[in-house]
PDB file of C-alpha atoms in Angstrom:
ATOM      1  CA  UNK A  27       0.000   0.000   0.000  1.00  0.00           C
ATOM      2  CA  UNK A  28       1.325   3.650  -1.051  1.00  0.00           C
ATOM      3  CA  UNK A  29       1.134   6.840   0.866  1.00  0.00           C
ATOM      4  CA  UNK A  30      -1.565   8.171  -0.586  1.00  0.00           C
ATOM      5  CA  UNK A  31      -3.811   4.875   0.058  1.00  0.00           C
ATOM      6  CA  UNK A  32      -2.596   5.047   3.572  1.00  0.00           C
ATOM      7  CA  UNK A  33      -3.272   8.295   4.112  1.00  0.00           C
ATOM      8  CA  UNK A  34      -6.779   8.364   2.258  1.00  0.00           C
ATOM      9  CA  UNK A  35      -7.577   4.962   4.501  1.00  0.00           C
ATOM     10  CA  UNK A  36      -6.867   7.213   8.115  1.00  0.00           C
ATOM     11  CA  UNK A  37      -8.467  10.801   6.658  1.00  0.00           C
ATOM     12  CA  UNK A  38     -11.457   8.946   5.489  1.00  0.00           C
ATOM     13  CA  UNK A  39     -11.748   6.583   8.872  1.00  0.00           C
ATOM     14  CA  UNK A  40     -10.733  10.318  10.821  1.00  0.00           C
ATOM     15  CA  UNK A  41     -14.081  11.860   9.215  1.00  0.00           C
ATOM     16  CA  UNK A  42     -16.382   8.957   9.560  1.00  0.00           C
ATOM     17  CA  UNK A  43     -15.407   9.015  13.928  1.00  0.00           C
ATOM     18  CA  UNK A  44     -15.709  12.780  13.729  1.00  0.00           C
ATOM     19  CA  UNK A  45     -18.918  13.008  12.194  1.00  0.00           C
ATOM     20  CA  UNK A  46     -19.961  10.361  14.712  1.00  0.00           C
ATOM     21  CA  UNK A  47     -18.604  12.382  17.537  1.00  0.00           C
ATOM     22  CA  UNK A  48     -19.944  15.949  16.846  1.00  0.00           C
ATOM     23  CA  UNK A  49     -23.015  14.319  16.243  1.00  0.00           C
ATOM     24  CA  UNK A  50     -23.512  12.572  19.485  1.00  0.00           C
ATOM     25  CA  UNK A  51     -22.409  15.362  21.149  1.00  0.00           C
ATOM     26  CA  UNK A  52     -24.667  17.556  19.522  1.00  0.00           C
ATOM     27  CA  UNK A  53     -27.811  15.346  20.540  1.00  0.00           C
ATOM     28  CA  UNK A  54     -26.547  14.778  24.188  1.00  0.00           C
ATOM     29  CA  UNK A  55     -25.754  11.143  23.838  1.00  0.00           C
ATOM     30  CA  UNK A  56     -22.779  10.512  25.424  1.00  0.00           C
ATOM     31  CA  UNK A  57     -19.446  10.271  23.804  1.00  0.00           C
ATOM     32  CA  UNK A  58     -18.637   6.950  25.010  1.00  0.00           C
ATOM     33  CA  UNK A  59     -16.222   4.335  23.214  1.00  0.00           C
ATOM     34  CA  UNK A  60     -19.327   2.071  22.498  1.00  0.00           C
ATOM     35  CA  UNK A  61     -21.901   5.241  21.814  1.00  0.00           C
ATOM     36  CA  UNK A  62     -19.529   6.349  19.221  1.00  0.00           C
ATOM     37  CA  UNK A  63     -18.702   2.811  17.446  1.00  0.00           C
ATOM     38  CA  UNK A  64     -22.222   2.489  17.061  1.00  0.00           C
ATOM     39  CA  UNK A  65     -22.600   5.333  15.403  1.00  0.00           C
ATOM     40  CA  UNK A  66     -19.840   4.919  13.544  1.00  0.00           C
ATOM     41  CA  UNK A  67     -19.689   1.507  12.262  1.00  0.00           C
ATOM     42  CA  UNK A  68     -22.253   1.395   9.388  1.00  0.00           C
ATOM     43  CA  UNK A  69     -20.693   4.906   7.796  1.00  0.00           C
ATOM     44  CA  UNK A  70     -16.896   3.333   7.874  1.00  0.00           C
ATOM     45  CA  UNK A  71     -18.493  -0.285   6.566  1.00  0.00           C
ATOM     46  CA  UNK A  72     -19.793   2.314   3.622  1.00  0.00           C
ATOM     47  CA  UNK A  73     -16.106   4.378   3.320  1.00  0.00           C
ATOM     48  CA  UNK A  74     -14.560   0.661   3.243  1.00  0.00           C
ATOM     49  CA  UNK A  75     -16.952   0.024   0.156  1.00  0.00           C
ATOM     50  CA  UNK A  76     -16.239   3.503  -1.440  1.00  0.00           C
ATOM     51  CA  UNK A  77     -12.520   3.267  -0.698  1.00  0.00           C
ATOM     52  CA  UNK A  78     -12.539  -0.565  -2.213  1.00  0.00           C
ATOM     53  CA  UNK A  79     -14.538   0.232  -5.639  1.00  0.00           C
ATOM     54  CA  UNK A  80     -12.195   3.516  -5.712  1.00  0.00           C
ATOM     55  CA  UNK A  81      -9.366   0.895  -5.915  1.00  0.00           C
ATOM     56  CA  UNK A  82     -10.764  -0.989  -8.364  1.00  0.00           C
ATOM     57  CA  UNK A  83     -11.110   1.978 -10.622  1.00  0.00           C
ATOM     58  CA  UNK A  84      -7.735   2.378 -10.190  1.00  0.00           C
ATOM     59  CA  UNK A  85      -8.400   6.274  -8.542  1.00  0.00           C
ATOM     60  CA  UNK A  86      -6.010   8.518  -7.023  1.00  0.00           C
ATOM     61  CA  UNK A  87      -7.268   7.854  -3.596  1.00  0.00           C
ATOM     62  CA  UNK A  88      -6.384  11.852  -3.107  1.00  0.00           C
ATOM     63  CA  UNK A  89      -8.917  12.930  -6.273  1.00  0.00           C
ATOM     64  CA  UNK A  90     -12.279  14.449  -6.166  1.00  0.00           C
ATOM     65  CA  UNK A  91     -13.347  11.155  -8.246  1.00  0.00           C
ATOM     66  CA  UNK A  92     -12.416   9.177  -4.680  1.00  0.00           C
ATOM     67  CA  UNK A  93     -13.723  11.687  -2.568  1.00  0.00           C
ATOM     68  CA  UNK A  94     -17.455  11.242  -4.445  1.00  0.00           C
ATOM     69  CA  UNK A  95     -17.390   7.940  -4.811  1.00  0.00           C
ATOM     70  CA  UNK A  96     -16.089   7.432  -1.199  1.00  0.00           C
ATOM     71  CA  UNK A  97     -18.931  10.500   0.187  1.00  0.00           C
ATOM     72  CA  UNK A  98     -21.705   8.599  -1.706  1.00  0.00           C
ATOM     73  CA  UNK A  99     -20.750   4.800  -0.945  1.00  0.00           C
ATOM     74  CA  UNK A 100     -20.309   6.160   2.758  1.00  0.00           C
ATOM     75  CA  UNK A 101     -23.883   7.576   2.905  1.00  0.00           C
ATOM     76  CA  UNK A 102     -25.910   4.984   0.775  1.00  0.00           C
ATOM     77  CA  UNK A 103     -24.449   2.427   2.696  1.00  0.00           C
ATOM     78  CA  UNK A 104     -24.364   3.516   5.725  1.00  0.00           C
ATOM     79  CA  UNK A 105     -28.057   4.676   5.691  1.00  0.00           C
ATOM     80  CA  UNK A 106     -29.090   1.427   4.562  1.00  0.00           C
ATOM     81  CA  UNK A 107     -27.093  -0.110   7.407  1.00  0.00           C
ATOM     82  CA  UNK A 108     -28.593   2.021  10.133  1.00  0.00           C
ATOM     83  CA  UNK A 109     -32.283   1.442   8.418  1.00  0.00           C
ATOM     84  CA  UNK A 110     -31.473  -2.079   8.599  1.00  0.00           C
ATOM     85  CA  UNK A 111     -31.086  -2.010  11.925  1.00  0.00           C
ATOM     86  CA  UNK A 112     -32.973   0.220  13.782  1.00  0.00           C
ATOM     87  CA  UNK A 113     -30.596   3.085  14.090  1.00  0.00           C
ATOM     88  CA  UNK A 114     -32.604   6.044  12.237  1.00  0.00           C
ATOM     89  CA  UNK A 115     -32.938   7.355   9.175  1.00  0.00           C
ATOM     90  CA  UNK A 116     -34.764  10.985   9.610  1.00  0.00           C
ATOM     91  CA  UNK A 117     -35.590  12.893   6.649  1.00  0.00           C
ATOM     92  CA  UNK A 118     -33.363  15.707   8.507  1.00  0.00           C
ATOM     93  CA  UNK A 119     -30.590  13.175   9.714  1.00  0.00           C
ATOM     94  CA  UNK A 120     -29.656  12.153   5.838  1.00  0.00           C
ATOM     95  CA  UNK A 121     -29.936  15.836   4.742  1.00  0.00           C
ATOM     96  CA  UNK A 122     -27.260  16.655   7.569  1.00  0.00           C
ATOM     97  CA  UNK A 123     -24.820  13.699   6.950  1.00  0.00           C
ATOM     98  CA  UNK A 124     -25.343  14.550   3.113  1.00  0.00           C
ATOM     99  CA  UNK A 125     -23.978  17.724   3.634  1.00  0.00           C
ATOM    100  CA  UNK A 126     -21.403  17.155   6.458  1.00  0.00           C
ATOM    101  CA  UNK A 127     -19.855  13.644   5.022  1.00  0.00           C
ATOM    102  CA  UNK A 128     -19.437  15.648   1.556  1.00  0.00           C
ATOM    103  CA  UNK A 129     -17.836  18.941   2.718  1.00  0.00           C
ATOM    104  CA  UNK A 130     -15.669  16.699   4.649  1.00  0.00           C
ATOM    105  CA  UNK A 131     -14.766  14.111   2.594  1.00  0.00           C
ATOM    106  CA  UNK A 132     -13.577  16.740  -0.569  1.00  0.00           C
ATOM    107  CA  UNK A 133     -12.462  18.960   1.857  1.00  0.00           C
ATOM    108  CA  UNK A 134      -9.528  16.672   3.256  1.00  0.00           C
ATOM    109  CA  UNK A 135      -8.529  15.980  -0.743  1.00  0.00           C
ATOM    110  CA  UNK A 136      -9.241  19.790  -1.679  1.00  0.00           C
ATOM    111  CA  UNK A 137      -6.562  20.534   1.435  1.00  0.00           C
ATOM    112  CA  UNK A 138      -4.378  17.967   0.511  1.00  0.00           C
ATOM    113  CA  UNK A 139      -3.904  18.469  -3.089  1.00  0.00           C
ATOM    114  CA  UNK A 140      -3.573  22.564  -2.093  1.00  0.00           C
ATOM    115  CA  UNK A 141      -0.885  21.164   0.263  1.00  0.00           C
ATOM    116  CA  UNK A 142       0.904  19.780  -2.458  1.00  0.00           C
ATOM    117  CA  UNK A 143       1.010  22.461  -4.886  1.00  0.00           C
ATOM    118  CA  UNK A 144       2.227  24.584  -2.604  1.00  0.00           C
ATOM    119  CA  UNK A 145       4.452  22.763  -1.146  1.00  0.00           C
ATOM    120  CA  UNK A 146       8.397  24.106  -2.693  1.00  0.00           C
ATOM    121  CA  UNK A 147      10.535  21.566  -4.800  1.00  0.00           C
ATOM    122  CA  UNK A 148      13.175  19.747  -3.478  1.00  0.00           C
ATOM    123  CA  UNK A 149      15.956  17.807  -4.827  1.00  0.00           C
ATOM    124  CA  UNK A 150      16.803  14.034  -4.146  1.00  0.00           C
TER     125      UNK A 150
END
């Protein structure tokens, strides 16, 4: 596995557990280890399946391509997943993580590939 996979792999996990957190905190329930796997676990199951088909495409794990495949895969699935079991799918709750999983998802890449264009040239 390359850098870029590796990195993609921890900044897409690192949004998936921060979604879950603000959003447990933001309802008042708890911000335990458990609370916030539970939350959790159906949206990274969905970033697994947008990260693997992004893979298979043969993506730069770093391009907006990844990012919308990885933001969509991560909601469809993970919506389906909570539905499936109970968790809640509110009209307003999919609007929200819509929103937040997208901005959040392309925003890591948009920073990233900003990161590397501006970052100065250096010699082996």
């Amino acid at each position: 596995m390359n850098r870029a996979w590796a990195t993609a792999i921890a900044a897409d996990a690192a949004v998936v557990l921060l979604f879950a957190v603000v959003g447990r905190s933001s309802h008042d329930e708890g911000l335990t280890l458990v609370g916030v796997a539970r939350t959790a676990w159906p949206f990274l199951a969905g970033a697994a399946v947008g990260l693997g088909l992004a893979a298979f495409a043969h993506d730069d794990p770093r391009s907006n391509r990844a990012g919308i495949r990885v933001w969509l895969l991560t909601l469809a699935v993970g919506m389906v997943l909570r539905r499936l079991t109970d968790a809640g799918t509110a009209a307003s709750f999919v609007v929200v993580a819509t929103v937040v999983l997208g901005v959040l998802f392309l925003g890591w890449r948009f920073v990233a590939r900003v990161r590397r264009w501006t970052r100065p040239f250096r010699r082996s």
